[in-house]
mmCIF file of N, CA, C and O in Angstrom:
data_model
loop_
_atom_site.group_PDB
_atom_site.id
_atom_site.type_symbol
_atom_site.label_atom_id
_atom_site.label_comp_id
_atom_site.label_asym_id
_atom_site.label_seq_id
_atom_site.Cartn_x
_atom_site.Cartn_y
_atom_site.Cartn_z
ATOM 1 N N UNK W 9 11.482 3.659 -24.875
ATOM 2 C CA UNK W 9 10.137 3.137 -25.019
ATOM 3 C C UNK W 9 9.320 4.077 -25.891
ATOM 4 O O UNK W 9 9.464 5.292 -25.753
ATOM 5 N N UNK W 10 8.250 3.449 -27.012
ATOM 6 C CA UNK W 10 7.644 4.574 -27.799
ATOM 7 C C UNK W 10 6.470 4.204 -27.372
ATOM 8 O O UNK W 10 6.148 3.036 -27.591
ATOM 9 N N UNK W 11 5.689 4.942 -26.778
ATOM 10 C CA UNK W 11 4.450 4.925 -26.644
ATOM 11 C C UNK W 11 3.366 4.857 -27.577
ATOM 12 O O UNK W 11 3.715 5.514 -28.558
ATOM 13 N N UNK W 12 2.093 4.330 -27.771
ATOM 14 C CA UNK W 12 1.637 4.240 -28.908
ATOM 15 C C UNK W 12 0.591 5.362 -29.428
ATOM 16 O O UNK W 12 0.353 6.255 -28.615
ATOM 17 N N UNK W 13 -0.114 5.433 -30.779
ATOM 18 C CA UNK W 13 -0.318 6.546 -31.436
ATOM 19 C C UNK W 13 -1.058 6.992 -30.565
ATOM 20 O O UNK W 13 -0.462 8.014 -30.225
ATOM 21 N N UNK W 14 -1.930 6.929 -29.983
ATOM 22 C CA UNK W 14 -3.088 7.516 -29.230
ATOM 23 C C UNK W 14 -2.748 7.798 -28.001
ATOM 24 O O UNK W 14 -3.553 7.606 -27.090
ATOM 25 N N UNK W 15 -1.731 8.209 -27.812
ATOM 26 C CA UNK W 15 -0.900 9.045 -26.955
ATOM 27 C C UNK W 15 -1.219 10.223 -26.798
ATOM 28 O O UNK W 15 -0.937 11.086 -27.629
ATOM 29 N N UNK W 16 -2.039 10.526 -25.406
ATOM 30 C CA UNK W 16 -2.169 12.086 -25.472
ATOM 31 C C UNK W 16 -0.758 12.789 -24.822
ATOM 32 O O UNK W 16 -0.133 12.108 -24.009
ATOM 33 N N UNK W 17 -0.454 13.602 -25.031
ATOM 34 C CA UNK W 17 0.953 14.561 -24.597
ATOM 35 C C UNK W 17 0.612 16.025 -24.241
ATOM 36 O O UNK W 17 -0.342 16.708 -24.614
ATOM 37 N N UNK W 18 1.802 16.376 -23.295
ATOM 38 C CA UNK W 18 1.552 17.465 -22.557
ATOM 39 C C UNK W 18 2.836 18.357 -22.308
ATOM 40 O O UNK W 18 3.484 17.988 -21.328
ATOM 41 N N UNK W 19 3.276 19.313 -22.899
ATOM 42 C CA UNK W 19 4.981 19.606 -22.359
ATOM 43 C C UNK W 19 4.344 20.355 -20.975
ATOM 44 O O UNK W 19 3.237 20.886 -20.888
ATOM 45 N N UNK W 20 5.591 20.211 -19.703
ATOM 46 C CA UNK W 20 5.460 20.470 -18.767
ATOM 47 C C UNK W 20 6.979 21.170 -18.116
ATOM 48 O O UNK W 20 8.060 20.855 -18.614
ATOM 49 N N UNK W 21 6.901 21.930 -17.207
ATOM 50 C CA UNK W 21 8.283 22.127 -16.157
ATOM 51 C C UNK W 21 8.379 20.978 -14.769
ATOM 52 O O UNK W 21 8.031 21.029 -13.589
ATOM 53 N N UNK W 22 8.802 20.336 -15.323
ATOM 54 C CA UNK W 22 9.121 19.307 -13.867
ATOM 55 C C UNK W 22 10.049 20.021 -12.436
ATOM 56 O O UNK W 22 10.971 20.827 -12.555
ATOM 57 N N UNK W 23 9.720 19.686 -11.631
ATOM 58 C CA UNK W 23 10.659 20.577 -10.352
ATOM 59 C C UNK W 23 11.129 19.247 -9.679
ATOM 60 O O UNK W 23 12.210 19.302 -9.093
ATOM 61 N N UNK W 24 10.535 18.197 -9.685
ATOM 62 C CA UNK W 24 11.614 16.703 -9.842
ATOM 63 C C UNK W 24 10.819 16.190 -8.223
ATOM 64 O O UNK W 24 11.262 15.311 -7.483
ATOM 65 N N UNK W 25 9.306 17.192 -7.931
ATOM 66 C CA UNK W 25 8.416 16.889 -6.460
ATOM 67 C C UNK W 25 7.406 15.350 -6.920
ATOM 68 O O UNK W 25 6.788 15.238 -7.979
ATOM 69 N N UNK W 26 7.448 14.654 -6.188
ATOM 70 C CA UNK W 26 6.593 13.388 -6.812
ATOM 71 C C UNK W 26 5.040 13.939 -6.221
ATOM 72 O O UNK W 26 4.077 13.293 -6.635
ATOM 73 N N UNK W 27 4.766 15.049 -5.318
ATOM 74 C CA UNK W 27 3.429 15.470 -5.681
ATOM 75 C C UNK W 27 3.414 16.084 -7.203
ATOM 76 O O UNK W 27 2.498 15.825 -7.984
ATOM 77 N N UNK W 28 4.316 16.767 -7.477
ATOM 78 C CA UNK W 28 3.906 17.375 -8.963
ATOM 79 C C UNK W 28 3.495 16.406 -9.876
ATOM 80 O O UNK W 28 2.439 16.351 -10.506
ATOM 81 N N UNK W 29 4.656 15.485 -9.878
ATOM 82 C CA UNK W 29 4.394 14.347 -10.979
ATOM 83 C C UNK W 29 2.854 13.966 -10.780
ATOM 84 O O UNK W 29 2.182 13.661 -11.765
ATOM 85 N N UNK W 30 2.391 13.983 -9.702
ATOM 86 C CA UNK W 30 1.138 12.887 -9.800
ATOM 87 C C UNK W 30 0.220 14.092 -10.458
ATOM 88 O O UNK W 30 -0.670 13.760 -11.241
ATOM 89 N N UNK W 31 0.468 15.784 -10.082
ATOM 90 C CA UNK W 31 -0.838 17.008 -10.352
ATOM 91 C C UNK W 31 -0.491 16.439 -11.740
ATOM 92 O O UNK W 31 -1.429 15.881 -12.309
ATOM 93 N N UNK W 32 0.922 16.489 -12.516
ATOM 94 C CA UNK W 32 0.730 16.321 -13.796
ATOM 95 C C UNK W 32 0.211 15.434 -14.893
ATOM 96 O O UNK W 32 -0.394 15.844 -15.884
ATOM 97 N N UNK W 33 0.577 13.860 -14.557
ATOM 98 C CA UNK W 33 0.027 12.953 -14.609
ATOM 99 C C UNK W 33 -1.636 12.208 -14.428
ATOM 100 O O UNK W 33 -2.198 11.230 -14.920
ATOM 101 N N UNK W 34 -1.953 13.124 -13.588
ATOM 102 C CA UNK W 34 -3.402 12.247 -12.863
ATOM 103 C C UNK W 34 -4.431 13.161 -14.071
ATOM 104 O O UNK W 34 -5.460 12.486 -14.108
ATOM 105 N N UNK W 35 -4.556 13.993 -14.749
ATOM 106 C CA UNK W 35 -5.236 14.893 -15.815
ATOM 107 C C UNK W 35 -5.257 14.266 -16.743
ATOM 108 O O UNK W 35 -6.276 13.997 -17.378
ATOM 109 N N UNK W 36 -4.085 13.893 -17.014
ATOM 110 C CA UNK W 36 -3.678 13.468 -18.277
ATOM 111 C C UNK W 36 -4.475 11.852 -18.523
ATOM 112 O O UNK W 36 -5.242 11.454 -19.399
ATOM 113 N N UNK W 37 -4.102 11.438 -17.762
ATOM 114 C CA UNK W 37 -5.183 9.685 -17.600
ATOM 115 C C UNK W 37 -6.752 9.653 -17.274
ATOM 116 O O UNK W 37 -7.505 8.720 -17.551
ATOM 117 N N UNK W 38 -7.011 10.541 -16.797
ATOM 118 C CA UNK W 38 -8.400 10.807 -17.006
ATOM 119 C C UNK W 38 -8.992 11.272 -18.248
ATOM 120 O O UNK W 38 -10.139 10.891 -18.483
ATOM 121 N N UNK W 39 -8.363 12.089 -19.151
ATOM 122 C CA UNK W 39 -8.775 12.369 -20.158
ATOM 123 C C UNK W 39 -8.353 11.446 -21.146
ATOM 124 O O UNK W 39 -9.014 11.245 -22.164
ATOM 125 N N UNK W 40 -7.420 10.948 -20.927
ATOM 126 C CA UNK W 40 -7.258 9.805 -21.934
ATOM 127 C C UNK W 40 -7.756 8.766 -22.092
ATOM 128 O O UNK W 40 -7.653 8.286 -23.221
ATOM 129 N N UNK W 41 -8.479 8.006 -21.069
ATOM 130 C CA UNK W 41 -9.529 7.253 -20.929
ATOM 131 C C UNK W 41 -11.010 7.344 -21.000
ATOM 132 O O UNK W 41 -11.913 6.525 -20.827
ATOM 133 N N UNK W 42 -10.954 9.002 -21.408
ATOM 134 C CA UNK W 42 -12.341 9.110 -21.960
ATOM 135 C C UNK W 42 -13.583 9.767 -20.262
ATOM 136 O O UNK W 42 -13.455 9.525 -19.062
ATOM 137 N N UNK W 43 -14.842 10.767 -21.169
ATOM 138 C CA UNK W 43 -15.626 10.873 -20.249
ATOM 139 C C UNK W 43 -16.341 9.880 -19.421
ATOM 140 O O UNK W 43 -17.049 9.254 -20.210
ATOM 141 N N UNK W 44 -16.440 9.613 -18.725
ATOM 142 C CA UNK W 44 -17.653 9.300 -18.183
ATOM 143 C C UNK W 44 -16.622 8.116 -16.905
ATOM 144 O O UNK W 44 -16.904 7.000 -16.469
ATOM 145 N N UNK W 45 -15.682 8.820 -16.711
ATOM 146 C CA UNK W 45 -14.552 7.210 -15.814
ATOM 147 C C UNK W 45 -14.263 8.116 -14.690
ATOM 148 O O UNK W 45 -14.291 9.345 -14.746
ATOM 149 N N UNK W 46 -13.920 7.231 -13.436
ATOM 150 C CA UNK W 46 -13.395 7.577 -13.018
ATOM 151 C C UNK W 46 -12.202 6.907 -12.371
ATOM 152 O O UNK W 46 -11.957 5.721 -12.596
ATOM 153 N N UNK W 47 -11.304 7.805 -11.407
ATOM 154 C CA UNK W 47 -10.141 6.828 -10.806
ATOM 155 C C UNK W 47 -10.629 5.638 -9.791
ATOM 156 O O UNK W 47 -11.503 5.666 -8.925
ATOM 157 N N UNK W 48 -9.843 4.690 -10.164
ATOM 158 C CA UNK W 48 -10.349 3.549 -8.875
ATOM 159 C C UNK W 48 -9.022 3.670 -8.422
ATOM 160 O O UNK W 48 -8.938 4.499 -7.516
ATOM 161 N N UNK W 49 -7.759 3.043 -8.785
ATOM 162 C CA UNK W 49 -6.119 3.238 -8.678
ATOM 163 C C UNK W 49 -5.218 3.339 -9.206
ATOM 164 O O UNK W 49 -5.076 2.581 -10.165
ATOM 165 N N UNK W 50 -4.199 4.237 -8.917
ATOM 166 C CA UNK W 50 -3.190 4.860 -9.199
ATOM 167 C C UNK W 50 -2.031 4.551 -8.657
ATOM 168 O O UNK W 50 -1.873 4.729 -7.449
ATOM 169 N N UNK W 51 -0.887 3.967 -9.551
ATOM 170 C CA UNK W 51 0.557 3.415 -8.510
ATOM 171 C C UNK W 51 1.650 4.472 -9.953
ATOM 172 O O UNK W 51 1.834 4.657 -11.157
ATOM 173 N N UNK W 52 1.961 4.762 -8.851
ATOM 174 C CA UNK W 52 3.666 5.795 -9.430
ATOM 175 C C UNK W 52 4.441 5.388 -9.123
ATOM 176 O O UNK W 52 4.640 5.147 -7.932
ATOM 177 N N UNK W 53 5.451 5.048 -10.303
ATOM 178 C CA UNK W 53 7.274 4.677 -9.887
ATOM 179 C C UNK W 53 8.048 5.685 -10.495
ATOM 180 O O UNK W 53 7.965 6.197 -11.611
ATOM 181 N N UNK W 54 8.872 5.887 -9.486
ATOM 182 C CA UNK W 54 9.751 7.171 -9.339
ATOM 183 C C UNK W 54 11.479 7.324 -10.113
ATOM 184 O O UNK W 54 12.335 7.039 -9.275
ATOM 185 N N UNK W 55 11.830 7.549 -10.930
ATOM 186 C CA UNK W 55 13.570 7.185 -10.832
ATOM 187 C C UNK W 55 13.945 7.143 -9.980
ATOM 188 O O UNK W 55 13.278 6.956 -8.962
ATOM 189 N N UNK W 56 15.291 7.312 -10.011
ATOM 190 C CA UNK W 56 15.887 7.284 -9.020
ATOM 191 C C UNK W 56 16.381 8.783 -8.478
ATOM 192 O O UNK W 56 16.676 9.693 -9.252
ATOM 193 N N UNK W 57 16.429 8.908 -6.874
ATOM 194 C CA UNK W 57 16.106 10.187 -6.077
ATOM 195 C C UNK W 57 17.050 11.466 -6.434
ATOM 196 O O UNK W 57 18.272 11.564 -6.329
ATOM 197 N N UNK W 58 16.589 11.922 -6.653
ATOM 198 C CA UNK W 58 17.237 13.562 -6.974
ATOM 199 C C UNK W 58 16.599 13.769 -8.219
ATOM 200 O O UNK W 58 17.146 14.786 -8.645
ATOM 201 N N UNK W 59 15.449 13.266 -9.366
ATOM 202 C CA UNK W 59 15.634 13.129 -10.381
ATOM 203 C C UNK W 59 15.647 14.841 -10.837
ATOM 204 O O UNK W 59 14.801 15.666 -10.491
ATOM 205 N N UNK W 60 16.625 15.046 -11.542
ATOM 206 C CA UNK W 60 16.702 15.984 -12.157
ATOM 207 C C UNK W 60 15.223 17.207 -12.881
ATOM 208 O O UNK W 60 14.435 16.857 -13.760
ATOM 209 N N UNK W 61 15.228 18.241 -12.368
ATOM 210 C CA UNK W 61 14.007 19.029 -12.439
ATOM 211 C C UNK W 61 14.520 19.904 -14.366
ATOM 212 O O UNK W 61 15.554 19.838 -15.030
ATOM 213 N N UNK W 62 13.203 20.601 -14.598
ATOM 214 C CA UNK W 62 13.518 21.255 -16.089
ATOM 215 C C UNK W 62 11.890 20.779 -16.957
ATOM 216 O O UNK W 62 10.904 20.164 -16.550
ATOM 217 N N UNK W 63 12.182 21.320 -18.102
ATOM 218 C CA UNK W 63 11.059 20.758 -19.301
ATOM 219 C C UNK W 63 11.139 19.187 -18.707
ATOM 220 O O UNK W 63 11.832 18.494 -17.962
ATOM 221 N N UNK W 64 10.094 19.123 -19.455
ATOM 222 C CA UNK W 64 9.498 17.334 -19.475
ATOM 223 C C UNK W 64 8.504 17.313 -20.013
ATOM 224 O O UNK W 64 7.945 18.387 -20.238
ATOM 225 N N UNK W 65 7.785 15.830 -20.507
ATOM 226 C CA UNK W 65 6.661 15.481 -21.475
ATOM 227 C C UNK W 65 6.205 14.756 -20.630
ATOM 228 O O UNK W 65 6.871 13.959 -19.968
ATOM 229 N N UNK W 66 4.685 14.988 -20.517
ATOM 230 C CA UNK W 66 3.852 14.297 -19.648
ATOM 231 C C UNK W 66 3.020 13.674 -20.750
ATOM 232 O O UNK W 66 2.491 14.316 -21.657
ATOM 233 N N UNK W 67 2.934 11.953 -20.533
ATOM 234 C CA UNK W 67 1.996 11.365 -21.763
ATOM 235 C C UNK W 67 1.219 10.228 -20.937
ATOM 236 O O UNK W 67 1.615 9.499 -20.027
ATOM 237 N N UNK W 68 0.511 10.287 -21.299
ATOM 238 C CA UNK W 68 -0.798 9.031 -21.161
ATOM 239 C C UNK W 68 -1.765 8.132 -22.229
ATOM 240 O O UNK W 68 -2.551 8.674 -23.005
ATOM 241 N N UNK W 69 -1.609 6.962 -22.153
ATOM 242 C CA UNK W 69 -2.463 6.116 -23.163
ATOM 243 C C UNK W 69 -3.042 5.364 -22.467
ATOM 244 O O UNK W 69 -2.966 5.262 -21.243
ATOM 245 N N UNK W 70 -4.081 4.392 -23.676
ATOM 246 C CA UNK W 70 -4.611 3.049 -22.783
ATOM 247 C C UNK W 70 -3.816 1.812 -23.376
ATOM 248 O O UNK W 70 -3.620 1.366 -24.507
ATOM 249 N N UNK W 71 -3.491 1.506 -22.233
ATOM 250 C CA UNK W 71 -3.101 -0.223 -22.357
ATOM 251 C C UNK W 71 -4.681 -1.343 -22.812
ATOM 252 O O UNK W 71 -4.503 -1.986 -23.847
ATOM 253 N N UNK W 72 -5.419 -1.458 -22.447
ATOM 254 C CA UNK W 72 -6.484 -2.195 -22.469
ATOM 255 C C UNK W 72 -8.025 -1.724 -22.215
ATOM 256 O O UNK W 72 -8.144 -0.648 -21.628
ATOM 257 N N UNK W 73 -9.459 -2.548 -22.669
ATOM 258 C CA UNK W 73 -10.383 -1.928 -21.618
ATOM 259 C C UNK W 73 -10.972 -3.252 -21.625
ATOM 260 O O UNK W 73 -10.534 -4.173 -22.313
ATOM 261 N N UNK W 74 -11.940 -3.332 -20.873
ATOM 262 C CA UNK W 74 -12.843 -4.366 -20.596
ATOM 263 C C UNK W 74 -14.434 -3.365 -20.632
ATOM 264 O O UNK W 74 -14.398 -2.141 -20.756
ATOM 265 N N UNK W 75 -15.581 -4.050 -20.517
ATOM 266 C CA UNK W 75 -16.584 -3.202 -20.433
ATOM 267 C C UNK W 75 -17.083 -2.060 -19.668
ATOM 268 O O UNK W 75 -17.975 -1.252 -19.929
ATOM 269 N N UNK W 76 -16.019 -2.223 -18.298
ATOM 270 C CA UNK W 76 -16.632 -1.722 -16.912
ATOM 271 C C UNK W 76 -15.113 -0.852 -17.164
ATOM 272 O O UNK W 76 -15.329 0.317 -17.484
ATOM 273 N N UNK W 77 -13.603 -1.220 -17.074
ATOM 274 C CA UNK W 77 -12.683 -0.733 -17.011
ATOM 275 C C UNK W 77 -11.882 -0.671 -17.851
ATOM 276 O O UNK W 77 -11.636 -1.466 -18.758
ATOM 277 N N UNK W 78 -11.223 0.720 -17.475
ATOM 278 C CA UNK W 78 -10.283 1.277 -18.518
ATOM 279 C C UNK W 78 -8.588 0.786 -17.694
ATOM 280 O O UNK W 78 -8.458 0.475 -16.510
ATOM 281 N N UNK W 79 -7.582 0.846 -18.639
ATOM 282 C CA UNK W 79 -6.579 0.190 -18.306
ATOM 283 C C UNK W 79 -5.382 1.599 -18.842
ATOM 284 O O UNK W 79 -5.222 1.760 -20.052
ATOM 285 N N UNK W 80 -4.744 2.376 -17.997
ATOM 286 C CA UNK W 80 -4.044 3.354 -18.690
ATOM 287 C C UNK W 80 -3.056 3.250 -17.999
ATOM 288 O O UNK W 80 -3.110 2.908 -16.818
ATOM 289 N N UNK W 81 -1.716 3.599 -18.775
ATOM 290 C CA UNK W 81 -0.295 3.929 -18.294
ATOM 291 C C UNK W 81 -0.075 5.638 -18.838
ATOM 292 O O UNK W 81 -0.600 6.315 -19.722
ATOM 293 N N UNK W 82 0.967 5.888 -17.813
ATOM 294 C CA UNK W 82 1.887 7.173 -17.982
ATOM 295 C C UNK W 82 3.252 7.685 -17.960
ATOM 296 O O UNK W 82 3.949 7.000 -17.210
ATOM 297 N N UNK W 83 3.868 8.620 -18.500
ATOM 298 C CA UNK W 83 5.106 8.337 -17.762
ATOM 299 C C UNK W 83 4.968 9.688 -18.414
ATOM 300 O O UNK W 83 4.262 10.142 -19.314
ATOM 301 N N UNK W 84 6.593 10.502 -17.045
ATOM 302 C CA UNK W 84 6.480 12.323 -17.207
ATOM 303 C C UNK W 84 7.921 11.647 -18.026
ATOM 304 O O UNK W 84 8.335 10.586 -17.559
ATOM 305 N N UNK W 85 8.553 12.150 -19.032
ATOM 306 C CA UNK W 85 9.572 12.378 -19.895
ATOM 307 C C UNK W 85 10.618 13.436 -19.448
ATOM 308 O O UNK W 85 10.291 14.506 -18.937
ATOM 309 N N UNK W 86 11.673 13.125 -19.638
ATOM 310 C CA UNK W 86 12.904 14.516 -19.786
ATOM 311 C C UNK W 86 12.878 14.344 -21.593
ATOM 312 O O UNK W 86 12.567 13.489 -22.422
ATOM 313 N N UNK W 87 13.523 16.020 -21.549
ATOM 314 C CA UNK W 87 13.316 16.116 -23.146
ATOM 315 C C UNK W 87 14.016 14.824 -24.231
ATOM 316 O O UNK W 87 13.513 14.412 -25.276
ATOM 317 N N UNK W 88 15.451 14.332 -23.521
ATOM 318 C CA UNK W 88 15.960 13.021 -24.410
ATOM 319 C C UNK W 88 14.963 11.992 -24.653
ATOM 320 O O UNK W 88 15.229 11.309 -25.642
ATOM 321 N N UNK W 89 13.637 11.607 -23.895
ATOM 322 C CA UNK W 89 13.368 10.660 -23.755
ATOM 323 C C UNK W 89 13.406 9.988 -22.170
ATOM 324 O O UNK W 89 12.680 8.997 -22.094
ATOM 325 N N UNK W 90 14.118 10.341 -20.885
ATOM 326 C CA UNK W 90 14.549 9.549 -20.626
ATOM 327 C C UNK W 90 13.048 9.442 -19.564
ATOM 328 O O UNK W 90 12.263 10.363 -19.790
ATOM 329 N N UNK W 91 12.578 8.412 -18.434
ATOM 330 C CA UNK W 91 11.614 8.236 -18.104
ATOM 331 C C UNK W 91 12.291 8.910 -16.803
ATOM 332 O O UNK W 91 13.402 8.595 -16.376
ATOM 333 N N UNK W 92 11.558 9.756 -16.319
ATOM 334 C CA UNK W 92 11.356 10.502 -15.002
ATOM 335 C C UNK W 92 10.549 9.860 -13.791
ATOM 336 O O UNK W 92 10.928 9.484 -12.682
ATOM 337 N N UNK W 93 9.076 9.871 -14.510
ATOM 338 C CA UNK W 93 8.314 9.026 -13.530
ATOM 339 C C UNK W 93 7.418 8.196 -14.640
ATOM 340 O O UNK W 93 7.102 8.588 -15.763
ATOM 341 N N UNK W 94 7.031 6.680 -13.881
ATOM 342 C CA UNK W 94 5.937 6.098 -14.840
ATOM 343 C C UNK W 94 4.869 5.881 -14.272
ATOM 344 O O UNK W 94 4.741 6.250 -13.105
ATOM 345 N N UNK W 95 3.867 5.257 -14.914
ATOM 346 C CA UNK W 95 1.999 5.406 -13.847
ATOM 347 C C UNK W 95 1.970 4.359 -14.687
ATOM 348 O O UNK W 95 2.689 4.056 -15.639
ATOM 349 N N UNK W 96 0.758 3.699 -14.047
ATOM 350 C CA UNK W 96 -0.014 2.842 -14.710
ATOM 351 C C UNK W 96 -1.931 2.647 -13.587
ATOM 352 O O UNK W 96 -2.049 2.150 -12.467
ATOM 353 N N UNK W 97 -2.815 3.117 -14.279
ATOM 354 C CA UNK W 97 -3.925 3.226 -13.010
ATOM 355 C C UNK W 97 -5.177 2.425 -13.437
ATOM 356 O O UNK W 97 -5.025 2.085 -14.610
ATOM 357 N N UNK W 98 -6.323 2.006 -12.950
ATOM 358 C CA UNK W 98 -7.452 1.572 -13.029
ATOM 359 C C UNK W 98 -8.815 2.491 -13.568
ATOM 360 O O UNK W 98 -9.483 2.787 -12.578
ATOM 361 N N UNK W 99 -9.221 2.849 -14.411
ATOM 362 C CA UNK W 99 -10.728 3.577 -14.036
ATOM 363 C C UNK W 99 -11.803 3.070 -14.491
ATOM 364 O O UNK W 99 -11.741 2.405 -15.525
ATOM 365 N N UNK W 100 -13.099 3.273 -13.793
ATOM 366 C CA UNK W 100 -14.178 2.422 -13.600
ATOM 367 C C UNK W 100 -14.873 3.267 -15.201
ATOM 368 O O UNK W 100 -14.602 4.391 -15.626
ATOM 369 N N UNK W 101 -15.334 2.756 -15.487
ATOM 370 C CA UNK W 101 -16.437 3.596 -17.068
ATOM 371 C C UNK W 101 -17.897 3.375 -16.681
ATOM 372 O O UNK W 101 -18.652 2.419 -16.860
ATOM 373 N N UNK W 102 -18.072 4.679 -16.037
ATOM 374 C CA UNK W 102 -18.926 4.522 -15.268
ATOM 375 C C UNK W 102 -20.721 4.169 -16.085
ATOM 376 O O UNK W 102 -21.659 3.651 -15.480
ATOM 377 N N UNK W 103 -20.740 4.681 -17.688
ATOM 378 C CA UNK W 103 -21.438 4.749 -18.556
ATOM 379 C C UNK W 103 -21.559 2.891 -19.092
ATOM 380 O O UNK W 103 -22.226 2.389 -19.996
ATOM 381 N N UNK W 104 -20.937 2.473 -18.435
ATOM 382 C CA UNK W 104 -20.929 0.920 -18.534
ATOM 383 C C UNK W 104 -21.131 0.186 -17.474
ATOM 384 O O UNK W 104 -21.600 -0.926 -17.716
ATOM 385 N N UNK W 105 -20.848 0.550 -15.903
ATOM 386 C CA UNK W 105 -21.401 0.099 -14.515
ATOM 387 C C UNK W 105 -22.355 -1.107 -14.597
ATOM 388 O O UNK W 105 -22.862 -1.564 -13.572
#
């Protein structure tokens, strides 16, 4: 999957904990959706269990917005590419309420 240009990116050490994934992930979608938002919801899908720990790329974009909400996906990377964990969350723009 190629994510698109406005892709913010992050290299990271994954330890393969799905709390980490979310410390790493949940930064990254907030800033990528811009000041003034915040989280409404957040759903994480996981590989499959044991996923292998090491480097990884943590990236976040927006899928969509509407006036009030922002629409963002994520996913933490192993260095091939391969998807570790993916996100996809809600945030309110609050400068639009």
């Amino acid at each position: 999957m190629t994510a698109p240009a406005t892709t913010l990116r992050q290299e990271a050490t994954f330890s393969g904990q799905p709390g980490e994934a979310a410390g790493l992930l949940e930064p990254l979608l907030l800033a990528v959706a811009g000041p003034g938002t915040s989280l409404l919801s957040v759903a994480f899908d996981y590989a499959a269990p044991g996923t292998a720990s090491g480097p990884a790329v943590a990236e976040a974009w927006i899928e969509r917005t509407t006036r009030s909400l922002v629409f963002v996906h994520g996913r933490l990377a192993a260095p091939d590419g391969a998807a570790l964990v993916t996100c996809s969350a809600v945030l309110r723009n609050a400068t639009e309420a």
